[in-house]
CSV table of C-alpha atoms in Angstrom, one decimal:
chain,number,residue,atom,x,y,z
R,1,MET,CA,0.0,0.0,0.0
R,2,ASN,CA,2.1,2.9,-1.3
R,3,ARG,CA,-0.5,5.6,-1.6
R,4,LEU,CA,-0.6,8.5,0.7
R,5,ALA,CA,-2.9,8.5,3.7
R,6,ASN,CA,-5.8,10.9,3.2
R,7,GLU,CA,-7.1,13.2,5.9
R,8,SER,CA,-9.9,10.9,7.2
R,9,GLU,CA,-7.4,8.2,7.8
R,10,MET,CA,-5.4,10.6,10.0
R,11,LYS,CA,-8.4,11.8,12.1
R,12,TRP,CA,-8.0,9.3,14.9
R,13,MET,CA,-4.3,10.0,15.3
R,14,PRO,CA,-4.6,13.0,17.7
R,15,LEU,CA,-7.1,11.0,19.9
R,16,LEU,CA,-4.8,7.9,20.0
R,17,TYR,CA,-1.8,10.1,20.9
R,18,GLY,CA,-3.9,11.8,23.6
R,19,VAL,CA,-4.7,8.4,25.1
R,20,THR,CA,-1.0,7.5,24.9
R,21,ALA,CA,0.1,10.7,26.7
R,22,GLY,CA,-2.6,10.1,29.3
R,23,LEU,CA,-1.6,6.5,29.9
R,24,SER,CA,2.1,7.5,30.2
R,25,THR,CA,1.2,10.0,32.9
R,26,LEU,CA,-1.0,7.4,34.7
R,27,VAL,CA,1.9,4.9,34.6
R,28,VAL,CA,4.3,7.4,36.2
R,29,VAL,CA,1.7,8.5,38.8
R,30,PHE,CA,1.0,4.8,39.7
R,31,MET,CA,4.8,4.2,40.1
R,32,LEU,CA,5.3,7.2,42.3
R,33,VAL,CA,2.2,6.5,44.5
R,34,TRP,CA,3.5,2.9,44.9
R,35,THR,CA,7.0,4.1,45.8
R,36,PHE,CA,6.0,6.9,48.2
R,37,HIS,CA,2.9,5.4,49.8
R,38,PHE,CA,3.9,1.7,50.1
R,39,ARG,CA,7.7,1.5,49.7
R,40,GLY,CA,9.2,4.3,51.7
R,41,GLY,CA,10.2,6.9,49.0
R,42,PHE,CA,13.7,7.4,47.7
R,43,ALA,CA,17.3,7.3,49.1
R,44,TRP,CA,20.8,6.5,47.8
R,45,GLN,CA,23.5,4.3,49.2
R,46,ASP,CA,23.0,5.1,52.9
R,47,PHE,CA,19.7,3.1,52.8
R,48,PRO,CA,20.1,0.3,50.2
R,49,ALA,CA,16.6,-1.1,50.7
R,50,ILE,CA,15.1,2.3,49.9
R,51,GLN,CA,17.7,3.0,47.2
R,52,PHE,CA,16.1,0.0,45.4
R,53,ASN,CA,13.0,2.1,44.7
R,54,TRP,CA,14.9,4.1,42.1
R,55,HIS,CA,15.2,0.9,40.1
R,56,PRO,CA,11.5,0.3,39.1
R,57,VAL,CA,10.8,4.1,38.7
R,58,LEU,CA,13.8,4.8,36.5
R,59,MET,CA,13.5,1.7,34.4
R,60,VAL,CA,9.8,2.4,33.6
R,61,VAL,CA,10.4,6.1,33.0
R,62,SER,CA,13.4,5.3,30.6
R,63,LEU,CA,12.6,2.0,28.9
R,64,ILE,CA,8.8,2.4,28.6
R,65,VAL,CA,7.8,6.1,28.7
R,66,LEU,CA,10.8,7.9,27.2
R,67,TYR,CA,11.6,5.0,24.8
R,68,GLY,CA,8.0,4.8,23.6
R,69,HIS,CA,7.7,8.6,22.9
R,70,GLY,CA,11.2,8.4,21.3
R,71,ILE,CA,9.6,5.9,18.8
R,72,LEU,CA,6.7,8.2,18.2
R,73,VAL,CA,8.6,11.4,17.3
R,74,TYR,CA,8.4,10.5,13.6
R,75,ARG,CA,4.6,10.1,13.8
R,76,LEU,CA,3.8,13.0,16.1
R,77,LEU,CA,6.1,15.6,14.6
R,78,ARG,CA,5.5,14.4,11.0
R,79,ASN,CA,5.9,17.9,9.5
R,80,GLU,CA,9.3,18.6,10.9
R,81,PRO,CA,12.4,18.1,8.8
R,82,LYS,CA,13.9,14.6,9.0
R,83,LYS,CA,17.4,15.8,10.2
R,84,LYS,CA,15.8,17.4,13.2
R,85,LEU,CA,13.7,14.4,14.0
R,86,LYS,CA,16.7,12.0,13.8
R,87,LEU,CA,18.6,14.2,16.2
R,88,LEU,CA,15.6,14.4,18.6
R,89,HIS,CA,15.1,10.6,18.4
R,90,ALA,CA,18.8,10.0,19.2
R,91,ILE,CA,18.8,12.4,22.1
R,92,MET,CA,15.7,11.0,23.7
R,93,MET,CA,17.1,7.4,23.3
R,94,ILE,CA,20.5,8.2,24.8
R,95,THR,CA,18.7,10.0,27.7
R,96,ALA,CA,16.7,6.8,28.2
R,97,LEU,CA,19.8,4.7,28.1
R,98,LEU,CA,21.5,6.9,30.7
R,99,LEU,CA,18.5,6.9,33.1
R,100,ALA,CA,18.3,3.1,32.7
R,101,SER,CA,22.0,2.8,33.7
R,102,VAL,CA,21.3,4.7,36.9
R,103,GLY,CA,18.3,2.4,37.4
R,104,LEU,CA,20.6,-0.6,37.1
R,105,LYS,CA,23.2,0.9,39.5
R,106,ALA,CA,20.4,1.3,42.0
R,107,VAL,CA,19.4,-2.3,42.0
R,108,PHE,CA,23.0,-3.7,42.1
R,109,ASP,CA,23.8,-1.3,45.0
R,110,SER,CA,20.7,-2.3,46.9
R,111,HIS,CA,21.8,-6.0,46.6
R,112,ASN,CA,25.5,-5.5,47.2
R,113,LEU,CA,25.3,-3.0,50.1
R,114,ALA,CA,22.6,-5.0,51.9
R,115,GLU,CA,23.6,-7.0,55.1
R,116,PRO,CA,23.9,-9.8,54.2
R,117,PRO,CA,24.3,-9.1,50.5
R,118,ILE,CA,21.6,-10.3,48.1
R,119,ASP,CA,22.4,-12.4,45.1
R,120,ASN,CA,22.5,-10.6,41.7
R,121,LEU,CA,21.1,-11.8,38.4
R,122,TYR,CA,19.5,-15.1,39.4
R,123,THR,CA,15.8,-14.3,38.4
R,124,LEU,CA,14.4,-14.5,34.9
R,125,HIS,CA,13.4,-10.9,35.2
R,126,SER,CA,17.0,-9.9,35.6
R,127,TRP,CA,18.1,-11.9,32.6
R,128,VAL,CA,15.3,-10.5,30.4
R,129,GLY,CA,15.8,-7.0,31.7
R,130,LEU,CA,19.6,-7.0,31.2
R,131,ALA,CA,19.2,-8.5,27.7
R,132,ALA,CA,16.8,-5.6,26.9
R,133,VAL,CA,19.3,-2.9,28.1
R,134,ILE,CA,22.3,-4.5,26.3
R,135,CYS,CA,20.3,-4.8,23.0
R,136,PHE,CA,19.1,-1.2,23.5
R,137,ALA,CA,22.7,0.0,23.9
R,138,LEU,CA,23.8,-1.9,20.7
R,139,GLN,CA,20.8,-0.6,18.8
R,140,TRP,CA,21.6,3.0,19.8
R,141,LEU,CA,25.2,2.6,18.7
R,142,PHE,CA,24.3,0.9,15.3
R,143,GLY,CA,21.6,3.5,14.8
R,144,PHE,CA,24.0,6.4,15.5
R,145,VAL,CA,26.7,5.0,13.1
R,146,ALA,CA,24.1,4.2,10.3
R,147,PHE,CA,22.0,7.3,10.4
R,148,LEU,CA,23.9,10.2,12.1
R,149,PHE,CA,27.6,9.5,11.4
R,150,PRO,CA,28.6,11.5,8.3
R,151,GLY,CA,29.6,9.7,5.1
R,152,VAL,CA,27.7,6.4,5.5
R,153,ARG,CA,26.5,5.2,2.1
R,154,HIS,CA,22.8,5.8,1.5
R,155,SER,CA,22.2,2.3,0.3
R,156,LEU,CA,23.6,0.9,3.5
R,157,ARG,CA,21.3,3.3,5.5
R,158,SER,CA,18.2,2.2,3.7
R,159,SER,CA,19.0,-1.5,3.9
R,160,TYR,CA,19.6,-1.3,7.7
R,161,MET,CA,16.5,0.8,8.3
R,162,PRO,CA,13.9,-2.1,8.4
R,163,LEU,CA,16.1,-4.0,10.9
R,164,HIS,CA,16.5,-0.9,13.0
R,165,VAL,CA,12.7,-0.5,13.1
R,166,PHE,CA,12.0,-4.1,13.8
R,167,GLY,CA,14.8,-4.3,16.4
R,168,GLY,CA,13.5,-1.2,18.1
R,169,LEU,CA,10.0,-2.5,18.5
R,170,MET,CA,11.2,-5.9,19.7
R,171,ILE,CA,13.5,-4.3,22.4
R,172,PHE,CA,10.4,-2.2,23.4
R,173,GLY,CA,8.4,-5.5,23.7
R,174,LEU,CA,11.3,-7.1,25.7
R,175,ALA,CA,11.4,-4.0,28.0
R,176,THR,CA,7.6,-4.2,28.5
R,177,THR,CA,7.9,-7.9,29.5
R,178,ALA,CA,10.8,-7.1,31.8
R,179,ALA,CA,8.8,-4.4,33.5
R,180,LEU,CA,5.8,-6.6,34.1
R,181,MET,CA,8.1,-9.4,35.4
R,182,GLY,CA,9.8,-6.9,37.7
R,183,LEU,CA,6.4,-5.7,39.2
R,184,LEU,CA,5.4,-9.3,39.7
R,185,GLU,CA,8.7,-10.3,41.3
R,186,LYS,CA,8.6,-7.4,43.8
R,187,ALA,CA,5.0,-8.1,44.6
R,188,ILE,CA,5.8,-11.7,45.4
R,189,PHE,CA,9.0,-11.0,47.4
R,190,SER,CA,6.9,-8.7,49.6
R,191,ARG,CA,4.2,-11.3,49.5
R,192,VAL,CA,2.6,-10.3,52.9
R,193,SER,CA,0.7,-7.7,50.9
R,194,TYR,CA,-0.2,-9.7,47.8
R,195,ALA,CA,-2.4,-12.7,48.5
R,196,PRO,CA,-5.4,-12.2,48.8
R,197,LEU,CA,-5.4,-9.0,46.9
R,198,THR,CA,-4.8,-5.8,49.0
R,199,ALA,CA,-4.6,-2.2,48.0
R,200,GLU,CA,-0.9,-2.6,47.1
R,201,GLY,CA,-1.5,-5.7,45.1
R,202,ILE,CA,-4.2,-4.1,43.1
R,203,LEU,CA,-2.1,-1.0,42.5
R,204,ILE,CA,0.9,-3.2,41.3
R,205,ASN,CA,-1.3,-5.3,38.9
R,206,SER,CA,-3.1,-2.2,37.6
R,207,THR,CA,0.3,-0.6,36.9
R,208,GLY,CA,1.3,-3.7,34.9
R,209,ILE,CA,-1.9,-3.6,32.9
R,210,ALA,CA,-1.5,0.1,32.2
R,211,ILE,CA,2.1,-0.5,31.0
R,212,ALA,CA,1.0,-3.3,28.7
R,213,SER,CA,-1.8,-1.2,27.3
R,214,LEU,CA,0.6,1.8,26.8
R,215,SER,CA,3.1,-0.4,24.9
R,216,LEU,CA,0.4,-1.9,22.7
R,217,LEU,CA,-0.9,1.5,21.8
R,218,ILE,CA,2.6,2.8,21.0
R,219,VAL,CA,3.3,-0.2,18.7
R,220,TYR,CA,-0.1,0.3,17.0
R,221,ILE,CA,0.6,4.0,16.3
R,222,ALA,CA,4.2,3.2,15.2
R,223,THR,CA,3.2,0.3,12.8
R,224,ARG,CA,0.0,1.6,11.2
R,225,TRP,CA,1.1,2.5,7.7
R,226,GLN,CA,-1.3,5.4,7.3
R,227,TYR,CA,0.5,7.1,10.2
R,228,LYS,CA,3.9,6.7,8.7
R,229,ARG,CA,5.6,10.0,8.0
R,230,GLN,CA,5.8,11.1,4.4
R,231,PRO,CA,9.1,12.7,3.1
R,232,LEU,CA,9.1,16.5,2.9
R,233,PRO,CA,10.7,18.3,-0.1
R,234,GLU,CA,13.7,19.2,2.2
R,235,ASP,CA,14.3,15.5,2.9
R,236,GLU,CA,14.6,14.9,-0.9
R,237,LEU,CA,17.2,17.7,-1.1
R,238,LEU,CA,19.1,16.1,1.9
R,239,LEU,CA,19.0,12.8,0.1
R,240,ALA,CA,20.3,14.3,-3.2
R,241,ASP,CA,23.2,15.9,-1.3
R,242,GLN,CA,24.1,12.5,0.2
R,243,LEU,CA,23.9,10.8,-3.1
R,244,ALA,CA,26.2,13.5,-4.6
R,245,GLU,CA,28.8,13.1,-1.9
Z,1,MET,CA,6.8,-1.9,-1.2
Z,2,ASN,CA,4.3,-3.7,-3.5
Z,3,ARG,CA,6.7,-5.5,-5.8
Z,4,LEU,CA,7.0,-9.3,-5.5
Z,5,ALA,CA,9.9,-10.8,-3.5
Z,6,ASN,CA,12.5,-12.3,-5.7
Z,7,GLU,CA,14.2,-15.7,-5.2
Z,8,SER,CA,17.3,-14.3,-3.4
Z,9,GLU,CA,15.1,-12.5,-0.8
Z,10,MET,CA,13.4,-15.9,0.0
Z,11,LYS,CA,16.6,-17.8,0.4
Z,12,TRP,CA,16.9,-17.4,4.2
Z,13,MET,CA,13.3,-18.4,4.9
Z,14,PRO,CA,13.9,-22.2,5.1
Z,15,LEU,CA,16.8,-21.6,7.5
Z,16,LEU,CA,14.8,-19.3,9.7
Z,17,TYR,CA,11.9,-21.7,9.7
Z,18,GLY,CA,14.3,-24.5,10.6
Z,19,VAL,CA,15.5,-22.5,13.6
Z,20,THR,CA,11.9,-21.8,14.6
Z,21,ALA,CA,11.1,-25.5,14.5
Z,22,GLY,CA,14.2,-26.4,16.4
Z,23,LEU,CA,13.5,-23.7,19.1
Z,24,SER,CA,9.9,-24.9,19.4
Z,25,THR,CA,11.2,-28.5,20.1
Z,26,LEU,CA,13.7,-27.2,22.6
Z,27,VAL,CA,11.1,-25.2,24.5
Z,28,VAL,CA,8.8,-28.3,24.8
Z,29,VAL,CA,11.8,-30.5,25.8
Z,30,PHE,CA,12.8,-28.0,28.5
Z,31,MET,CA,9.2,-27.8,29.8
Z,32,LEU,CA,9.0,-31.7,30.0
Z,33,VAL,CA,12.4,-32.1,31.6
Z,34,TRP,CA,11.4,-29.4,34.2
Z,35,THR,CA,8.1,-31.1,34.9
Z,36,PHE,CA,9.3,-34.7,35.1
Z,37,HIS,CA,12.8,-34.2,36.6
Z,38,PHE,CA,12.0,-31.3,39.1
Z,39,ARG,CA,8.2,-31.2,39.6
Z,40,GLY,CA,6.9,-34.7,39.9
Z,41,GLY,CA,5.4,-35.3,36.5
Z,42,PHE,CA,1.7,-35.3,35.8
Z,43,ALA,CA,-1.6,-36.2,37.7
Z,44,TRP,CA,-5.2,-35.0,37.7
Z,45,GLN,CA,-7.5,-34.0,40.5
Z,46,ASP,CA,-6.3,-36.7,43.0
Z,47,PHE,CA,-3.1,-34.9,43.4
Z,48,PRO,CA,-3.8,-31.1,43.0
Z,49,ALA,CA,-0.2,-30.1,43.5
Z,50,ILE,CA,1.0,-32.4,40.7
Z,51,GLN,CA,-2.1,-31.5,38.6
Z,52,PHE,CA,-0.7,-28.0,38.5
Z,53,ASN,CA,2.1,-29.2,36.2
Z,54,TRP,CA,-0.4,-29.5,33.3
Z,55,HIS,CA,-0.8,-25.7,33.5
Z,56,PRO,CA,2.7,-24.5,32.4
Z,57,VAL,CA,3.1,-27.3,29.8
Z,58,LEU,CA,-0.3,-26.9,28.2
Z,59,MET,CA,-0.2,-23.1,28.1
Z,60,VAL,CA,3.2,-23.0,26.4
Z,61,VAL,CA,2.3,-25.8,24.0
Z,62,SER,CA,-1.0,-24.0,23.1
Z,63,LEU,CA,-0.4,-20.3,23.3
Z,64,ILE,CA,3.3,-20.2,22.2
Z,65,VAL,CA,4.1,-23.3,20.0
Z,66,LEU,CA,0.8,-24.1,18.4
Z,67,TYR,CA,-0.3,-20.4,18.1
Z,68,GLY,CA,3.1,-19.4,16.7
Z,69,HIS,CA,3.0,-22.1,14.0
Z,70,GLY,CA,-0.7,-21.2,13.4
Z,71,ILE,CA,0.5,-17.7,12.5
Z,72,LEU,CA,3.2,-19.1,10.2
Z,73,VAL,CA,0.9,-21.4,8.0
Z,74,TYR,CA,0.5,-18.5,5.5
Z,75,ARG,CA,4.3,-18.2,5.2
Z,76,LEU,CA,5.3,-21.8,5.3
Z,77,LEU,CA,2.6,-23.3,3.0
Z,78,ARG,CA,2.6,-20.2,0.7
Z,79,ASN,CA,1.8,-22.3,-2.4
Z,80,GLU,CA,-1.4,-23.9,-1.1
Z,81,PRO,CA,-4.8,-22.4,-2.0
Z,82,LYS,CA,-6.0,-19.8,0.4
Z,83,LYS,CA,-9.2,-21.6,1.4
Z,84,LYS,CA,-7.2,-24.5,2.7
Z,85,LEU,CA,-4.8,-22.3,4.6
Z,86,LYS,CA,-7.7,-20.4,6.3
Z,87,LEU,CA,-9.2,-23.7,7.4
Z,88,LEU,CA,-5.9,-25.0,8.7
Z,89,HIS,CA,-5.2,-21.7,10.5
Z,90,ALA,CA,-8.7,-21.8,12.2
Z,91,ILE,CA,-8.3,-25.5,13.2
Z,92,MET,CA,-4.8,-25.0,14.7
Z,93,MET,CA,-6.1,-21.9,16.6
Z,94,ILE,CA,-9.2,-23.6,18.0
Z,95,THR,CA,-7.1,-26.5,19.1
Z,96,ALA,CA,-4.7,-24.1,20.8
Z,97,LEU,CA,-7.8,-22.5,22.5
Z,98,LEU,CA,-9.1,-25.8,23.8
Z,99,LEU,CA,-5.7,-27.0,25.1
Z,100,ALA,CA,-5.3,-23.6,26.9
Z,101,SER,CA,-8.7,-24.1,28.5
Z,102,VAL,CA,-7.6,-27.5,29.9
Z,103,GLY,CA,-4.4,-25.7,31.1
Z,104,LEU,CA,-6.6,-23.1,32.9
Z,105,LYS,CA,-8.7,-25.8,34.5
Z,106,ALA,CA,-5.6,-27.5,35.8
Z,107,VAL,CA,-4.4,-24.4,37.6
Z,108,PHE,CA,-7.8,-23.5,39.1
Z,109,ASP,CA,-8.2,-27.1,40.3
Z,110,SER,CA,-4.8,-27.1,41.8
Z,111,HIS,CA,-5.7,-24.0,43.8
Z,112,ASN,CA,-9.3,-24.9,44.7
Z,113,LEU,CA,-8.6,-28.6,45.7
Z,114,ALA,CA,-5.5,-27.8,47.8
Z,115,GLU,CA,-5.9,-28.0,51.6
Z,116,PRO,CA,-6.2,-25.2,52.5
Z,117,PRO,CA,-7.3,-23.8,49.2
Z,118,ILE,CA,-5.0,-21.3,47.5
Z,119,ASP,CA,-6.3,-17.8,46.3
Z,120,ASN,CA,-7.0,-17.5,42.6
Z,121,LEU,CA,-6.2,-14.6,40.3
Z,122,TYR,CA,-4.2,-12.3,42.6
Z,123,THR,CA,-0.9,-12.2,40.7
Z,124,LEU,CA,-0.1,-10.0,37.7
Z,125,HIS,CA,0.8,-13.2,35.8
Z,126,SER,CA,-2.8,-14.4,36.2
Z,127,TRP,CA,-4.3,-11.1,35.1
Z,128,VAL,CA,-2.1,-10.9,32.0
Z,129,GLY,CA,-2.5,-14.6,31.2
Z,130,LEU,CA,-6.3,-14.4,31.5
Z,131,ALA,CA,-6.5,-11.3,29.4
Z,132,ALA,CA,-4.4,-13.1,26.7
Z,133,VAL,CA,-6.8,-16.1,26.7
Z,134,ILE,CA,-10.0,-14.0,26.6
Z,135,CYS,CA,-8.6,-11.7,23.8
Z,136,PHE,CA,-7.6,-14.9,21.9
Z,137,ALA,CA,-11.1,-16.4,22.2
Z,138,LEU,CA,-12.7,-13.1,20.9
Z,139,GLN,CA,-10.1,-13.0,18.1
Z,140,TRP,CA,-10.9,-16.5,17.0
Z,141,LEU,CA,-14.6,-15.8,17.0
Z,142,PHE,CA,-14.3,-12.5,15.1
Z,143,GLY,CA,-11.9,-14.2,12.7
Z,144,PHE,CA,-14.3,-17.1,12.1
Z,145,VAL,CA,-17.2,-14.8,11.4
Z,146,ALA,CA,-15.2,-12.4,9.2
Z,147,PHE,CA,-13.2,-14.9,7.1
Z,148,LEU,CA,-15.0,-18.3,7.2
Z,149,PHE,CA,-18.6,-17.6,7.7
Z,150,PRO,CA,-20.3,-17.6,4.3
Z,151,GLY,CA,-21.8,-14.4,2.9
Z,152,VAL,CA,-19.7,-11.8,4.7
Z,153,ARG,CA,-19.1,-8.8,2.3
Z,154,HIS,CA,-15.6,-8.8,0.8
Z,155,SER,CA,-15.1,-5.1,1.7
Z,156,LEU,CA,-15.7,-5.9,5.4
Z,157,ARG,CA,-13.2,-8.8,5.3
Z,158,SER,CA,-10.5,-6.7,3.8
Z,159,SER,CA,-11.0,-3.8,6.2
Z,160,TYR,CA,-11.0,-6.2,9.2
Z,161,MET,CA,-7.8,-8.0,8.0
Z,162,PRO,CA,-5.1,-5.5,9.3
Z,163,LEU,CA,-6.8,-5.5,12.7
Z,164,HIS,CA,-6.9,-9.3,12.8
Z,165,VAL,CA,-3.2,-9.5,12.0
Z,166,PHE,CA,-2.2,-6.7,14.4
Z,167,GLY,CA,-4.4,-8.2,17.2
Z,168,GLY,CA,-3.1,-11.7,16.6
Z,169,LEU,CA,0.5,-10.6,17.0
Z,170,MET,CA,-0.3,-8.5,20.1
Z,171,ILE,CA,-2.1,-11.5,21.7
Z,172,PHE,CA,1.0,-13.6,20.9
Z,173,GLY,CA,3.2,-11.0,22.6
Z,174,LEU,CA,0.9,-10.9,25.6
Z,175,ALA,CA,1.0,-14.7,25.8
Z,176,THR,CA,4.8,-14.6,25.6
Z,177,THR,CA,4.9,-12.1,28.5
Z,178,ALA,CA,2.4,-14.2,30.5
Z,179,ALA,CA,4.6,-17.3,29.9
Z,180,LEU,CA,7.8,-15.6,31.1
Z,181,MET,CA,5.9,-14.2,34.2
Z,182,GLY,CA,4.5,-17.7,34.9
Z,183,LEU,CA,8.0,-19.3,34.9
Z,184,LEU,CA,9.3,-16.5,37.1
Z,185,GLU,CA,6.4,-16.8,39.5
Z,186,LYS,CA,6.8,-20.6,39.9
Z,187,ALA,CA,10.5,-20.2,40.3
Z,188,ILE,CA,10.1,-17.7,43.2
Z,189,PHE,CA,7.3,-19.6,44.9
Z,190,SER,CA,9.6,-22.6,45.0
Z,191,ARG,CA,12.4,-20.2,46.0
Z,192,VAL,CA,14.5,-22.9,47.8
Z,193,SER,CA,15.9,-23.8,44.4
Z,194,TYR,CA,16.3,-20.4,42.8
Z,195,ALA,CA,18.8,-18.2,44.7
Z,196,PRO,CA,21.7,-18.6,44.2
Z,197,LEU,CA,21.2,-20.2,40.8
Z,198,THR,CA,20.8,-24.0,40.8
Z,199,ALA,CA,20.2,-26.5,38.0
Z,200,GLU,CA,16.4,-25.9,38.2
Z,201,GLY,CA,16.8,-22.1,38.3
Z,202,ILE,CA,19.1,-22.2,35.2
Z,203,LEU,CA,16.7,-24.5,33.4
Z,204,ILE,CA,13.7,-22.2,34.2
Z,205,ASN,CA,15.6,-19.0,33.0
Z,206,SER,CA,16.8,-20.8,29.9
Z,207,THR,CA,13.3,-21.9,29.0
Z,208,GLY,CA,12.2,-18.3,29.4
Z,209,ILE,CA,15.0,-17.0,27.1
Z,210,ALA,CA,14.1,-19.8,24.5
Z,211,ILE,CA,10.4,-18.8,24.6
Z,212,ALA,CA,11.3,-15.1,24.1
Z,213,SER,CA,13.7,-15.9,21.2
Z,214,LEU,CA,11.1,-18.2,19.6
Z,215,SER,CA,8.4,-15.5,19.7
Z,216,LEU,CA,10.7,-12.9,18.3
Z,217,LEU,CA,11.6,-15.1,15.4
Z,218,ILE,CA,8.0,-16.0,14.6
Z,219,VAL,CA,7.0,-12.2,14.7
Z,220,TYR,CA,10.0,-11.5,12.4
Z,221,ILE,CA,9.0,-14.2,9.8
Z,222,ALA,CA,5.3,-13.1,10.0
Z,223,THR,CA,6.0,-9.4,9.5
Z,224,ARG,CA,8.8,-9.4,7.0
Z,225,TRP,CA,7.1,-8.2,3.8
Z,226,GLN,CA,9.2,-10.3,1.5
Z,227,TYR,CA,7.9,-13.5,3.2
Z,228,LYS,CA,4.2,-12.5,2.8
Z,229,ARG,CA,2.2,-14.9,0.7
Z,230,GLN,CA,1.4,-13.8,-2.9
Z,231,PRO,CA,-2.2,-14.6,-4.1
Z,232,LEU,CA,-2.5,-17.7,-6.4
Z,233,PRO,CA,-4.6,-17.7,-9.6
Z,234,GLU,CA,-7.2,-19.8,-7.7
Z,235,ASP,CA,-7.5,-17.1,-5.0
Z,236,GLU,CA,-8.5,-14.6,-7.6
Z,237,LEU,CA,-11.2,-16.9,-8.9
Z,238,LEU,CA,-12.4,-17.4,-5.3
Z,239,LEU,CA,-12.5,-13.6,-4.9
Z,240,ALA,CA,-14.4,-13.2,-8.2
Z,241,ASP,CA,-17.0,-15.7,-7.0
Z,242,GLN,CA,-17.4,-13.8,-3.7
Z,243,LEU,CA,-17.8,-10.5,-5.5
Z,244,ALA,CA,-20.4,-12.0,-7.8
Z,245,GLU,CA,-22.5,-13.4,-4.9
């Protein structure tokens, strides 16, 4: 389907994006209510058990909310020049990667500084989550070299593009899975408040459902062909420049 | 990209499908080794704790392996007539749905018949898993009415098709997430063998990684446009018949 989307096919896009923004806010609010109301708020290395709380909050803010909106810049700001969008996309993604690294530091500290220390990397959540972060770092690096580094051949860029898009969506799916597993794991480890369902249990499960719905919506907006950005005249000029190089 | 895929673009497809079949076998073998070697094998209502074991095995066989291969029939058997593929797809999916129902019965029994009974539906795994099965049942019903029920208008069929494909892949993603959460949950509930990593812990985590890799590969094969099935001359005749109705 190569034809351009017409106006009526675009009419639901603002509503869908509004729901995405609303769900993103809800997810962050749920995470903060959970952290402050049930888990003692935030601290750094002086209180390792509380330092842990940075982990779920930072991972969700970085790998779900920021990453998700980083995917959507090409849909939401469809009338901006491509060069600007690429730069914005790269900046949002590297910010997400840095926040995720701080989130990882928080969980390793909370294990290593505990008395007695807690084992690292033995749960399936930790394996899946670490795989997501490592793939994300490689994806950012490959993306930077392929799309922002000067002098890369245009043919190489276009043949890597479908893999970048597919990989990006798969890493997002992996991060979503890791987030839900993390919520489940924390709920069970503090099982006193989980079975039968209590306020904290319902809040944790609702956060998980909200995260899953948000990810689904972002993948929908990103993959629906009618919403794909159409090249601007400036993009063609940019391309001509590259081809002439 | 509307052009037909050429032969060289199809050359990796048999290899990718071979890896998919191998990974599917590996996942089932992992699940059976886990069940028989570490979890006491299989029983029905006389031994509720052992009856539970039907749950993980049946859910993974139905919602991951059978569902995944049900998605791939249109890619793997690309030279068969469409009517035959639709029927095969529907039969594989209803079989998956029935096996999943037996898998759900096993877990509810294992909770309700335990002494004392164990609470149902309080973990995030149970919420996500149940959502996946309910969405799957609705998806099957809508798919049956839209694509196999006689007399449905062709325009309705083609406008529902993209939603059916997107929904099917999202439900598959949800099922994958639920499977990984289920493995994690069971590992933590039997935590004596999980931290630090023991043979059972490594087997559980490896099963999770194998399931995630299998799902990723199936989504890749299903969404790569070069692998999409091209209509046969018979399909055109079928379509002409429908339009003439």
